[in-house]
Short mmCIF file of C-alpha atoms in Angstrom, two decimals:
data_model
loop_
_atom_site.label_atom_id
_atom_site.label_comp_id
_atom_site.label_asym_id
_atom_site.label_seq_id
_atom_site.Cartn_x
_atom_site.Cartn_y
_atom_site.Cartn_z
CA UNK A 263 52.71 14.81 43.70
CA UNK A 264 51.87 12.33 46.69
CA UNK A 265 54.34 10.45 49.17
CA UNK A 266 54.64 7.13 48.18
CA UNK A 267 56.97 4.08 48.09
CA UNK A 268 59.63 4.35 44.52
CA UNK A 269 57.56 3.07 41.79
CA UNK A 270 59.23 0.16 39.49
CA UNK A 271 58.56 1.99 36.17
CA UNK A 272 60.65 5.28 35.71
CA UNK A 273 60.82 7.81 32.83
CA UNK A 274 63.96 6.06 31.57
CA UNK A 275 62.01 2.86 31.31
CA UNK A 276 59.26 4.65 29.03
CA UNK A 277 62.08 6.76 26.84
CA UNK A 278 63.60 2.89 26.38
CA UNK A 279 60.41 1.83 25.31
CA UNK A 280 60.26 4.48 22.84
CA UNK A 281 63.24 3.66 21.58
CA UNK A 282 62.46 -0.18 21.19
CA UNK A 283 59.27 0.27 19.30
CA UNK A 284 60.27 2.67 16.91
CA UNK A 285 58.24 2.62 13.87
CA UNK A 286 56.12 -0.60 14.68
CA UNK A 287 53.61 1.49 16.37
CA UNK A 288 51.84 4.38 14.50
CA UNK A 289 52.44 7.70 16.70
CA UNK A 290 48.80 9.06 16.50
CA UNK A 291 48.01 12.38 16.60
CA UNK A 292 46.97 14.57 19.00
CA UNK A 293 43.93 17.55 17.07
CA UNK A 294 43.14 19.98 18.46
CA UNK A 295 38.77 19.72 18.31
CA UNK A 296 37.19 23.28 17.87
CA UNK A 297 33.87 21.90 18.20
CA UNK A 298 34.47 20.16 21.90
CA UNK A 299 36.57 23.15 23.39
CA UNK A 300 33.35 25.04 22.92
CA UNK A 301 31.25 22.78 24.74
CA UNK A 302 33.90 22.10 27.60
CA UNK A 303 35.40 25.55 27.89
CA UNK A 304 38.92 24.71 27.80
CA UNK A 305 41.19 23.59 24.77
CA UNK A 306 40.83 20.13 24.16
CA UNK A 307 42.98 18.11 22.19
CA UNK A 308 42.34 14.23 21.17
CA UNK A 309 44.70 12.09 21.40
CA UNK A 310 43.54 9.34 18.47
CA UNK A 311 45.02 5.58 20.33
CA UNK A 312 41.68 4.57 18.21
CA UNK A 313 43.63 4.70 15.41
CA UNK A 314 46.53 2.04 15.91
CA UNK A 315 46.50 -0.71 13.80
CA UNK A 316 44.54 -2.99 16.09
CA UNK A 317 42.35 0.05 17.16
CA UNK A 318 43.65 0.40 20.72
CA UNK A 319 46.68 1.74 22.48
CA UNK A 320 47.27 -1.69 24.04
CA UNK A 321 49.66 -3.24 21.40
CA UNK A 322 52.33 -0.12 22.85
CA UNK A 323 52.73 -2.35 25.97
CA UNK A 324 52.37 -5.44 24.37
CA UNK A 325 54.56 -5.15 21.79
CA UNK A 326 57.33 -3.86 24.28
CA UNK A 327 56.66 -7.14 26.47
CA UNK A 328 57.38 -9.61 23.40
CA UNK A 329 60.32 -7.36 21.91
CA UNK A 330 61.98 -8.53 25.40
CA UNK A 331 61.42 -12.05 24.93
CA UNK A 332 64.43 -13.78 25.18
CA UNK A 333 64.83 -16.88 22.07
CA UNK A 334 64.21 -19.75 24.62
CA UNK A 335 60.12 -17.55 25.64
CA UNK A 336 59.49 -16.71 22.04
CA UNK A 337 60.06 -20.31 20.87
CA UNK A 338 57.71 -21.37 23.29
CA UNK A 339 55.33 -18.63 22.68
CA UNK A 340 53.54 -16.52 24.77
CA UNK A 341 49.66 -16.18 26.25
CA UNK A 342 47.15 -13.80 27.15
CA UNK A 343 44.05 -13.11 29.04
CA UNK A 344 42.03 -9.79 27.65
CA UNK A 345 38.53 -9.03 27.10
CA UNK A 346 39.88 -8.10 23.64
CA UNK A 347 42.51 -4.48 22.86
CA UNK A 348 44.70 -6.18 24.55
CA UNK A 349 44.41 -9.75 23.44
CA UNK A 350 44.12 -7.76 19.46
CA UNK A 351 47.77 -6.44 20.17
CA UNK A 352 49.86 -9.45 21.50
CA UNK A 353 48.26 -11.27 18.70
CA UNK A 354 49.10 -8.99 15.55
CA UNK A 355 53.14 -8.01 17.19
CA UNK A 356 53.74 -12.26 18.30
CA UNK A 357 52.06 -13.01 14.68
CA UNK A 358 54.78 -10.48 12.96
CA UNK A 359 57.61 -12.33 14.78
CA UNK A 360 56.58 -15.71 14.11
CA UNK A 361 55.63 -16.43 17.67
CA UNK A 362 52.85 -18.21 18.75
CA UNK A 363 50.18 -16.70 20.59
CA UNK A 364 47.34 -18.03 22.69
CA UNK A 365 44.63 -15.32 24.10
CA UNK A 366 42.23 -16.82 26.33
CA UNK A 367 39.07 -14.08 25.97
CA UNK A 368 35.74 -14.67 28.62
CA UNK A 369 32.37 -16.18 26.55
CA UNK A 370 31.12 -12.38 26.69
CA UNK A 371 33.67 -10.55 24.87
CA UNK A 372 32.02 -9.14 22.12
CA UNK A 373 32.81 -11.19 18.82
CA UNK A 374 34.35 -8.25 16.64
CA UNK A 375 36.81 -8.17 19.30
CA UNK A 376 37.14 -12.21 19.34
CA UNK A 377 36.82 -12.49 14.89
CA UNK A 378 40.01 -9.49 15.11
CA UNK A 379 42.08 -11.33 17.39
CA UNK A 380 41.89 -14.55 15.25
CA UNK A 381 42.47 -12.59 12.31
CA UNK A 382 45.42 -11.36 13.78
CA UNK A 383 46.97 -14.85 13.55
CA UNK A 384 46.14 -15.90 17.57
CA UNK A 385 44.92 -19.44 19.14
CA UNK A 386 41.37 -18.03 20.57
CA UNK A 387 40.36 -20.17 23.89
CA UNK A 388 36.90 -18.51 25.00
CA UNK A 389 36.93 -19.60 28.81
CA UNK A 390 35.37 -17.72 32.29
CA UNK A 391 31.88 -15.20 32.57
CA UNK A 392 34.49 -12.48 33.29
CA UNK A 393 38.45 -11.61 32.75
CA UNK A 394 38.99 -12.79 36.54
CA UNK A 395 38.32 -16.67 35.20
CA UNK A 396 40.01 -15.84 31.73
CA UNK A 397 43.02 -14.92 34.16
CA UNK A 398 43.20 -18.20 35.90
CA UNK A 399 43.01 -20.11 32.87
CA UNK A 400 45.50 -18.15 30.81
CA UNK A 401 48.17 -18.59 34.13
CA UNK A 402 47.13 -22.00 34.20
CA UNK A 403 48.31 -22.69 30.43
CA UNK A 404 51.11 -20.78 31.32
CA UNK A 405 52.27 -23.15 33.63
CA UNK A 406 51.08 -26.39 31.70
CA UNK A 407 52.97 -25.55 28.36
CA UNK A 408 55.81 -23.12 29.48
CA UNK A 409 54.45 -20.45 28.04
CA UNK A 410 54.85 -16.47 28.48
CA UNK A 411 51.93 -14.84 30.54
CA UNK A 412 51.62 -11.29 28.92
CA UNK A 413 50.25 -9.32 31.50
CA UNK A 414 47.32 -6.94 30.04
CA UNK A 415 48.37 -3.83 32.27
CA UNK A 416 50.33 -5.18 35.85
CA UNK A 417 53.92 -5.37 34.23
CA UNK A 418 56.40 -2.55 34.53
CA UNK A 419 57.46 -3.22 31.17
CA UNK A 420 53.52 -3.09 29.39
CA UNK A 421 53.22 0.28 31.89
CA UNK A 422 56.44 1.16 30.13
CA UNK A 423 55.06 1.07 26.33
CA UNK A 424 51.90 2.56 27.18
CA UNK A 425 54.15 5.49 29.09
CA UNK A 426 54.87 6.36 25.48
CA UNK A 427 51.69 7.91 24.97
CA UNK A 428 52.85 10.40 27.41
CA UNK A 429 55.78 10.97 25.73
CA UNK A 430 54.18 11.77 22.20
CA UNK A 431 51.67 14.14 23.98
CA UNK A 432 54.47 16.25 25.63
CA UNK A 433 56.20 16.96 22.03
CA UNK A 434 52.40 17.15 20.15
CA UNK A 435 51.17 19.83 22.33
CA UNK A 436 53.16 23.26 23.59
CA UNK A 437 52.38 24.44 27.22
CA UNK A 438 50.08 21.68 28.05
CA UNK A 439 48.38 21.80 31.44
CA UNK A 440 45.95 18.70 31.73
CA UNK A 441 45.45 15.15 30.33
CA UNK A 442 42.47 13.00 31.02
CA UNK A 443 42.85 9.24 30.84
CA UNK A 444 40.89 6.48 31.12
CA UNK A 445 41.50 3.73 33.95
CA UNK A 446 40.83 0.06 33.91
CA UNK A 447 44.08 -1.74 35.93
CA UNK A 448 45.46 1.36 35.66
CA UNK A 449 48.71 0.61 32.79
CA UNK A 450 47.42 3.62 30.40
CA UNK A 451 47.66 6.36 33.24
CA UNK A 452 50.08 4.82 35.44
CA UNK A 453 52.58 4.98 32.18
CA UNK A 454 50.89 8.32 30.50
CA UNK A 455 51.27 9.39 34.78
CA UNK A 456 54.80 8.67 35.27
CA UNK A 457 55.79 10.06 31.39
CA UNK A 458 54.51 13.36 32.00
CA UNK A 459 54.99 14.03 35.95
CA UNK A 460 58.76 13.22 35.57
CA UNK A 461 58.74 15.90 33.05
CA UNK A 462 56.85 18.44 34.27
CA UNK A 463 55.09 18.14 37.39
CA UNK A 464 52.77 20.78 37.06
CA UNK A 465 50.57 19.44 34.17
CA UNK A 466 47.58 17.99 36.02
CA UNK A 467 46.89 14.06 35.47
CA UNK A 468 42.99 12.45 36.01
CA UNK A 469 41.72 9.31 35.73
CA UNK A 470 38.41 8.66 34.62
CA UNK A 471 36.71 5.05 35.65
CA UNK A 472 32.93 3.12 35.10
CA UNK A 473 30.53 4.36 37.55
CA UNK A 474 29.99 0.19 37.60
CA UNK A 475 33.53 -0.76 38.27
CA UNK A 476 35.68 1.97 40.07
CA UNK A 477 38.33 -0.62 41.36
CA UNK A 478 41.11 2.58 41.12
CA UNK A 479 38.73 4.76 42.96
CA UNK A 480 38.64 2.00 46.02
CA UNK A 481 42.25 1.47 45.77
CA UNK A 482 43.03 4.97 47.04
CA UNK A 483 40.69 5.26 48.98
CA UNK A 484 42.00 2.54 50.97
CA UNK A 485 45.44 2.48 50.51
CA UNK A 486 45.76 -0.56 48.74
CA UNK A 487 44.31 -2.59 45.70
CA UNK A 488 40.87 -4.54 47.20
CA UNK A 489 38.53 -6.56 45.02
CA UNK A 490 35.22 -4.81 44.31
CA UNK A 491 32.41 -6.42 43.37
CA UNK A 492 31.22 -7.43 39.80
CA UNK A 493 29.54 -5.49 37.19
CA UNK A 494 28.18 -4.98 33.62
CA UNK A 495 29.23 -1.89 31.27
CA UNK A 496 29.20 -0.66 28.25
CA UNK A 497 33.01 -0.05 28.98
CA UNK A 498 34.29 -3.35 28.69
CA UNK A 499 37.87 -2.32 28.46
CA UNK A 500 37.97 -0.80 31.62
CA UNK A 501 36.07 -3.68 32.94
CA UNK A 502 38.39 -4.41 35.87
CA UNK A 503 37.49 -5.42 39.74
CA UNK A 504 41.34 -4.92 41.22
CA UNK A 505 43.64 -2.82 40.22
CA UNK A 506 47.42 -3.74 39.76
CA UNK A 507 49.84 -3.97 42.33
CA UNK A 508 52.38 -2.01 40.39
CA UNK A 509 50.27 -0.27 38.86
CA UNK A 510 48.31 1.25 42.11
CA UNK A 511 51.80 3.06 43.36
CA UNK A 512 52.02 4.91 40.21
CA UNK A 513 48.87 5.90 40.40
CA UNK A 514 48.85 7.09 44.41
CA UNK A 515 52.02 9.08 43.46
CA UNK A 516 51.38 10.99 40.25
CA UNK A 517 47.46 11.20 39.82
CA UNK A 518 45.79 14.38 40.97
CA UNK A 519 42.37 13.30 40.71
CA UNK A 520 39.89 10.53 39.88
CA UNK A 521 36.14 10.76 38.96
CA UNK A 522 33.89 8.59 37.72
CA UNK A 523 31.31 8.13 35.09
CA UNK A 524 27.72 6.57 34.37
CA UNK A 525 26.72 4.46 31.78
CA UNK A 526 24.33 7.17 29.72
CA UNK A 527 27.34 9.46 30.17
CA UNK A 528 29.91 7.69 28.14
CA UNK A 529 27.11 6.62 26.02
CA UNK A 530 26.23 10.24 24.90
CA UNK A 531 29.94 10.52 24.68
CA UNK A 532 30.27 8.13 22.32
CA UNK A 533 27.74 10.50 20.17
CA UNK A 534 29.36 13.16 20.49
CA UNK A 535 32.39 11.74 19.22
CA UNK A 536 30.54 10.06 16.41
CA UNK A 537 28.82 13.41 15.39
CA UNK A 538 31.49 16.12 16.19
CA UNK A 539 34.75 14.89 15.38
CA UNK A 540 34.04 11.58 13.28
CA UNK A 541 35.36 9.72 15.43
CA UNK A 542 34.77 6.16 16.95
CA UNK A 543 35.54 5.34 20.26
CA UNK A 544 34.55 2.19 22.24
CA UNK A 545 33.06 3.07 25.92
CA UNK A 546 36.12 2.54 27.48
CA UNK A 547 37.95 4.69 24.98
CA UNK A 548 35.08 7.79 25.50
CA UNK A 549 35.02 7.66 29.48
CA UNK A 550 37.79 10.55 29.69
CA UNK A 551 36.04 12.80 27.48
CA UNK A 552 32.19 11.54 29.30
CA UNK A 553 34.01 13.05 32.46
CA UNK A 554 34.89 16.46 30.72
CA UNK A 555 31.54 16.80 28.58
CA UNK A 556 29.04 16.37 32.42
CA UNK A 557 31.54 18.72 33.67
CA UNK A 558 33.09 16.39 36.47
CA UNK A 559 36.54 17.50 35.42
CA UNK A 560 36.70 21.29 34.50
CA UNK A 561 39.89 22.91 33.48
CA UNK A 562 38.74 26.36 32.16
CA UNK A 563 40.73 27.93 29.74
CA UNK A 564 43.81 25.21 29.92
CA UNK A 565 44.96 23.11 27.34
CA UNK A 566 43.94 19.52 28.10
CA UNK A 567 44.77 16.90 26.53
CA UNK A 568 41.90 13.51 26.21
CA UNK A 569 43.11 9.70 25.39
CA UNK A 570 40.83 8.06 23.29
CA UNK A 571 42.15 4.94 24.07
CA UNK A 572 40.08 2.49 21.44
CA UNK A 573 37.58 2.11 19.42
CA UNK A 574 36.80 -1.60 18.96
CA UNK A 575 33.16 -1.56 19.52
CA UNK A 576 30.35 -4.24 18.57
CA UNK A 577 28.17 -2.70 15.97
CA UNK A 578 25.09 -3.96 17.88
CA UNK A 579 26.11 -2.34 20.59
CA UNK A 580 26.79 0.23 18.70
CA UNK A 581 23.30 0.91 17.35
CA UNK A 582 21.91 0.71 21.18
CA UNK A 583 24.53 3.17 22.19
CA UNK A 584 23.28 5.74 19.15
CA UNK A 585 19.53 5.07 20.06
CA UNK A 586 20.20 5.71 23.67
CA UNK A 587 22.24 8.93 23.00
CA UNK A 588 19.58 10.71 21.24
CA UNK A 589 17.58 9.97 24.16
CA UNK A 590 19.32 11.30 26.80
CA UNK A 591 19.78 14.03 24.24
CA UNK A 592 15.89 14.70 23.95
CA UNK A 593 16.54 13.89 19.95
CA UNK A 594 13.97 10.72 19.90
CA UNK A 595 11.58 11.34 22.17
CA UNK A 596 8.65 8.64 22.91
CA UNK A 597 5.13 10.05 24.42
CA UNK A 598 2.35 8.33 25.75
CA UNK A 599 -0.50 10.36 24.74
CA UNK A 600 -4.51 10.01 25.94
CA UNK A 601 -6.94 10.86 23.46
CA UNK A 602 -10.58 10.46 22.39
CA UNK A 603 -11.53 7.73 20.21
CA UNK A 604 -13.15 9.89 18.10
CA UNK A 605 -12.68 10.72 14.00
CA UNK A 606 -10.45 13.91 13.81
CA UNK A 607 -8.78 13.56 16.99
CA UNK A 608 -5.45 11.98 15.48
CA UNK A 609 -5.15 14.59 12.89
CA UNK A 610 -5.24 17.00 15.47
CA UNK A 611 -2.23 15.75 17.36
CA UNK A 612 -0.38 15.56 13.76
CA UNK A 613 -0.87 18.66 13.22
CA UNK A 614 0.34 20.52 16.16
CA UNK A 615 3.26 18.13 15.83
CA UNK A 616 3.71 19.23 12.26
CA UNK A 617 3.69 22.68 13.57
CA UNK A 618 6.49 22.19 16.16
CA UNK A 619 8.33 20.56 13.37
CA UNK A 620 9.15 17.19 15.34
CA UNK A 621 9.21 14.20 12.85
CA UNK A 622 6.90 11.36 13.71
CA UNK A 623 9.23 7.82 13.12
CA UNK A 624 6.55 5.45 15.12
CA UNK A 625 3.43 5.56 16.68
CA UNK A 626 1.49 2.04 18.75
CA UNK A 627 -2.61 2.35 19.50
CA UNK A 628 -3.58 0.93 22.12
CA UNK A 629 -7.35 0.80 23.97
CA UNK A 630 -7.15 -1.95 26.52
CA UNK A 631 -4.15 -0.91 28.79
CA UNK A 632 -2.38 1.50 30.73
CA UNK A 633 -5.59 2.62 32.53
CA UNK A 634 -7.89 4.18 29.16
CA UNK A 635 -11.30 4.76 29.50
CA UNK A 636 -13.67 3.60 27.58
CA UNK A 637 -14.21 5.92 24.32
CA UNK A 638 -10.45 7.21 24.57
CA UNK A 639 -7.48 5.67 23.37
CA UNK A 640 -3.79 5.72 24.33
CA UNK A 641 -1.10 6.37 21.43
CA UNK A 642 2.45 5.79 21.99
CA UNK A 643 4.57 8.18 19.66
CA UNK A 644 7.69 8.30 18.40
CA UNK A 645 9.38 11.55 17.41
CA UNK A 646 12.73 12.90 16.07
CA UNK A 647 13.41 16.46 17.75
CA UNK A 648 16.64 18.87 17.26
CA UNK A 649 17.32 18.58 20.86
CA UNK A 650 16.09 19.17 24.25
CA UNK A 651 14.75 22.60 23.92
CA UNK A 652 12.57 21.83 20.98
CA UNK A 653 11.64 18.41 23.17
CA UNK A 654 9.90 20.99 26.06
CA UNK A 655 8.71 23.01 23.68
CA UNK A 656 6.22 20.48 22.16
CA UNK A 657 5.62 19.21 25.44
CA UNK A 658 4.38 23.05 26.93
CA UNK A 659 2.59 22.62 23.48
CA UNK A 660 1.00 19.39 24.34
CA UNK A 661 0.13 20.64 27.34
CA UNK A 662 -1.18 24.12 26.86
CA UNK A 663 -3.09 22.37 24.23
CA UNK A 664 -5.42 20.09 27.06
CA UNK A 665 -3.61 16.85 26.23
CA UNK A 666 -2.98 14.08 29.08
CA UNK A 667 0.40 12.67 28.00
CA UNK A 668 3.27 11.37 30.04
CA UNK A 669 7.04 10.68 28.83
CA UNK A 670 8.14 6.86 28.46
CA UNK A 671 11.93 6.86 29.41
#
């Protein structure tokens, strides 16, 4: 563990926690996944935060905030600014205690996550491009109507609740050595961090962050939270430019290591998830094990344990995530191929497909662009393929058999 200034959350805060919430949050489990301990090398073990009622681990944090409320704040009500897991769980708990809640959500938060929270009984106010300008309205509301602010992860008592995690993981799995968390603002780890360090410091704790938004990353590196600059991702929960100032001490003190993923990387994670374990995760939620599957945290042999922290995800998104998994996985595989405009020459190309057993799902003539000659023509094909190595195979095949083709990525 680091040298660092006393953190304000401690492992009798999180055990308190544990004790508050009780049965209002569903302890998920932790399985044990044959079929990703063989493509990792170590023994993984998934613990399912997907699976809470509002599909997210935030309502542990949230829920410990409003049990807290005194009966002069809850009368009031309280408020919220989240791109959505977090907004989903002050909603349902406030909603189940008769308390008003407003969530102020930025125009692009993906509307599953906007239609759940109202369904969950909260005042919706879509305001800002980004959480940053959802922030300053939800403060400012604060402050006009008396209201709570609910802090989505900078709050010793939300770190608290989501320490509980930790706790559960401890007791779900003997002898374990590693756990792999996901880091937005840094509340998950920094409560999961100070859970299990307190208890035994030699498990090993990483974060995992967007490639696109690595605002923890900076923070160590420099000693201090600092504002990065703005991005896009598929990882909208994480989606944070400056991590806490609670938070970031909890972190510097208790987390061993912290990588970062690309976009395609928790994209194929999502897939594997999807295909492996039946299991939906969100991009934020899949960024730990996208760390573990590239092999840019290896713990061979040990017994590591992987938050899937969500698994609110837009179906659309959803569809482009799939699509762009098989890609990168060489399972849909689109070839530009040159050929001569002649009867007999497509029937050719079918049939060493056939014979390579690739199945064709679309295929675009064209004889006007990308550079054809006159008397040849230029076919853009579609094909489903078990994988990579049956993807190079056709190509050698292609290739060996004289035709000019190139890959379209």
């Amino acid at each position: 563990m680091k040298d660092s200034p006393q953190p304000e959350v401690q492992l009798a805060d999180i055990l308190a926690a544990r004790e508050r919430l009780g049965d209002a949050i569903y302890h998920t489990p932790a399985a044990h996944s044959v079929a990703l301990s063989k493509l990792t090398g170590q023994e993984i073990f998934l613990k399912l935060e997907n699976l809470q009622m509002t599909g997210a681990f935030k309502e542990r944090g949230a829920l410990n905030r409003i049990l807290l409320l005194d009966a002069a704040q809850s009368a009031r009500g309280v408020v919220a600014a989240s791109a959505g897991n977090h907004a989903q769980g002050v909603a349902h708990h406030a909603t189940q205690r008769g308390i008003k809640a407003t969530i102020v959500m930025p125009v692009t938060t993906p509307l599953v996550k906007v239609t759940a929270t109202r369904n969950f009984g909260a005042n919706v106010v879509l305001h800002g491009a980004n959480y940053d300008e959802a922030y300053i309205e939800a403060r400012r509301l604060c402050e006009a109507e008396g209201l709570t602010f609910i802090h989505p992860f900078d709050d010793p008592v939300v770190i608290a609740g989501q320490g509980t995690i930790g706790l559960e993981l401890l007791e779900q799995i003997p002898d374990l050595e590693a756990v792999v968390v996901p880091i937005g603002g840094g509340g998950l780890i920094g409560g999961i961090a100070t859970a299990i360090k307190q208890s035994n410091p030699k498990i090993r704790v990483v974060g995992v962050q967007t490639a696109r938004l690595p605002s923890m990353e900076a923070a160590v590196r420099e000693h201090q939270p600092t504002t990065i600059d703005p991005g896009t991702t598929i990882a909208d929960g994480i989606a944070v430019r400056r991590a806490g100032e609670v938070t970031f001490p909890l972190v510097e003190k208790y987390v061993d290591e912290i990588h970062t993923v690309e976009e395609d990387e928790i994209a194929s994670a999502i897939l594997t998830l999807l295909e492996r374990e039946k299991t939906l995760a969100e991009g934020a939620g899949a960024a730990g094990l996208a760390a573990l599957l590239q092999q840019k945290v290896s713990f061979t042999g040990k017994r590591t344990a992987v938050v899937i922290g969500g698994g609110n995800i837009d179906v659309t998104l959803l569809a482009r995530i799939i699509e762009r998994g098989l890609v990168q996985d060489g399972r849909l595989l689109r070839l530009r191929i040159h050929l001569l405009d002649k009867p007999g020459a497509l029937a050719e190309l079918t049939q060493l497909i056939a014979r390579h057993r690739a199945n064709i799902v679309d295929t675009l003539y064209n004889r006007a662009y990308y550079g054809v000659n006159l008397g040849d023509t230029a076919i853009d094909i579609t094909l489903e393929t078990r994988g990579r190595d049956q993807a190079k195979e056709l190509m050698q095949a292609l290739t060996d058999g004289g035709y000019n083709f190139s890959r379209v990525m």
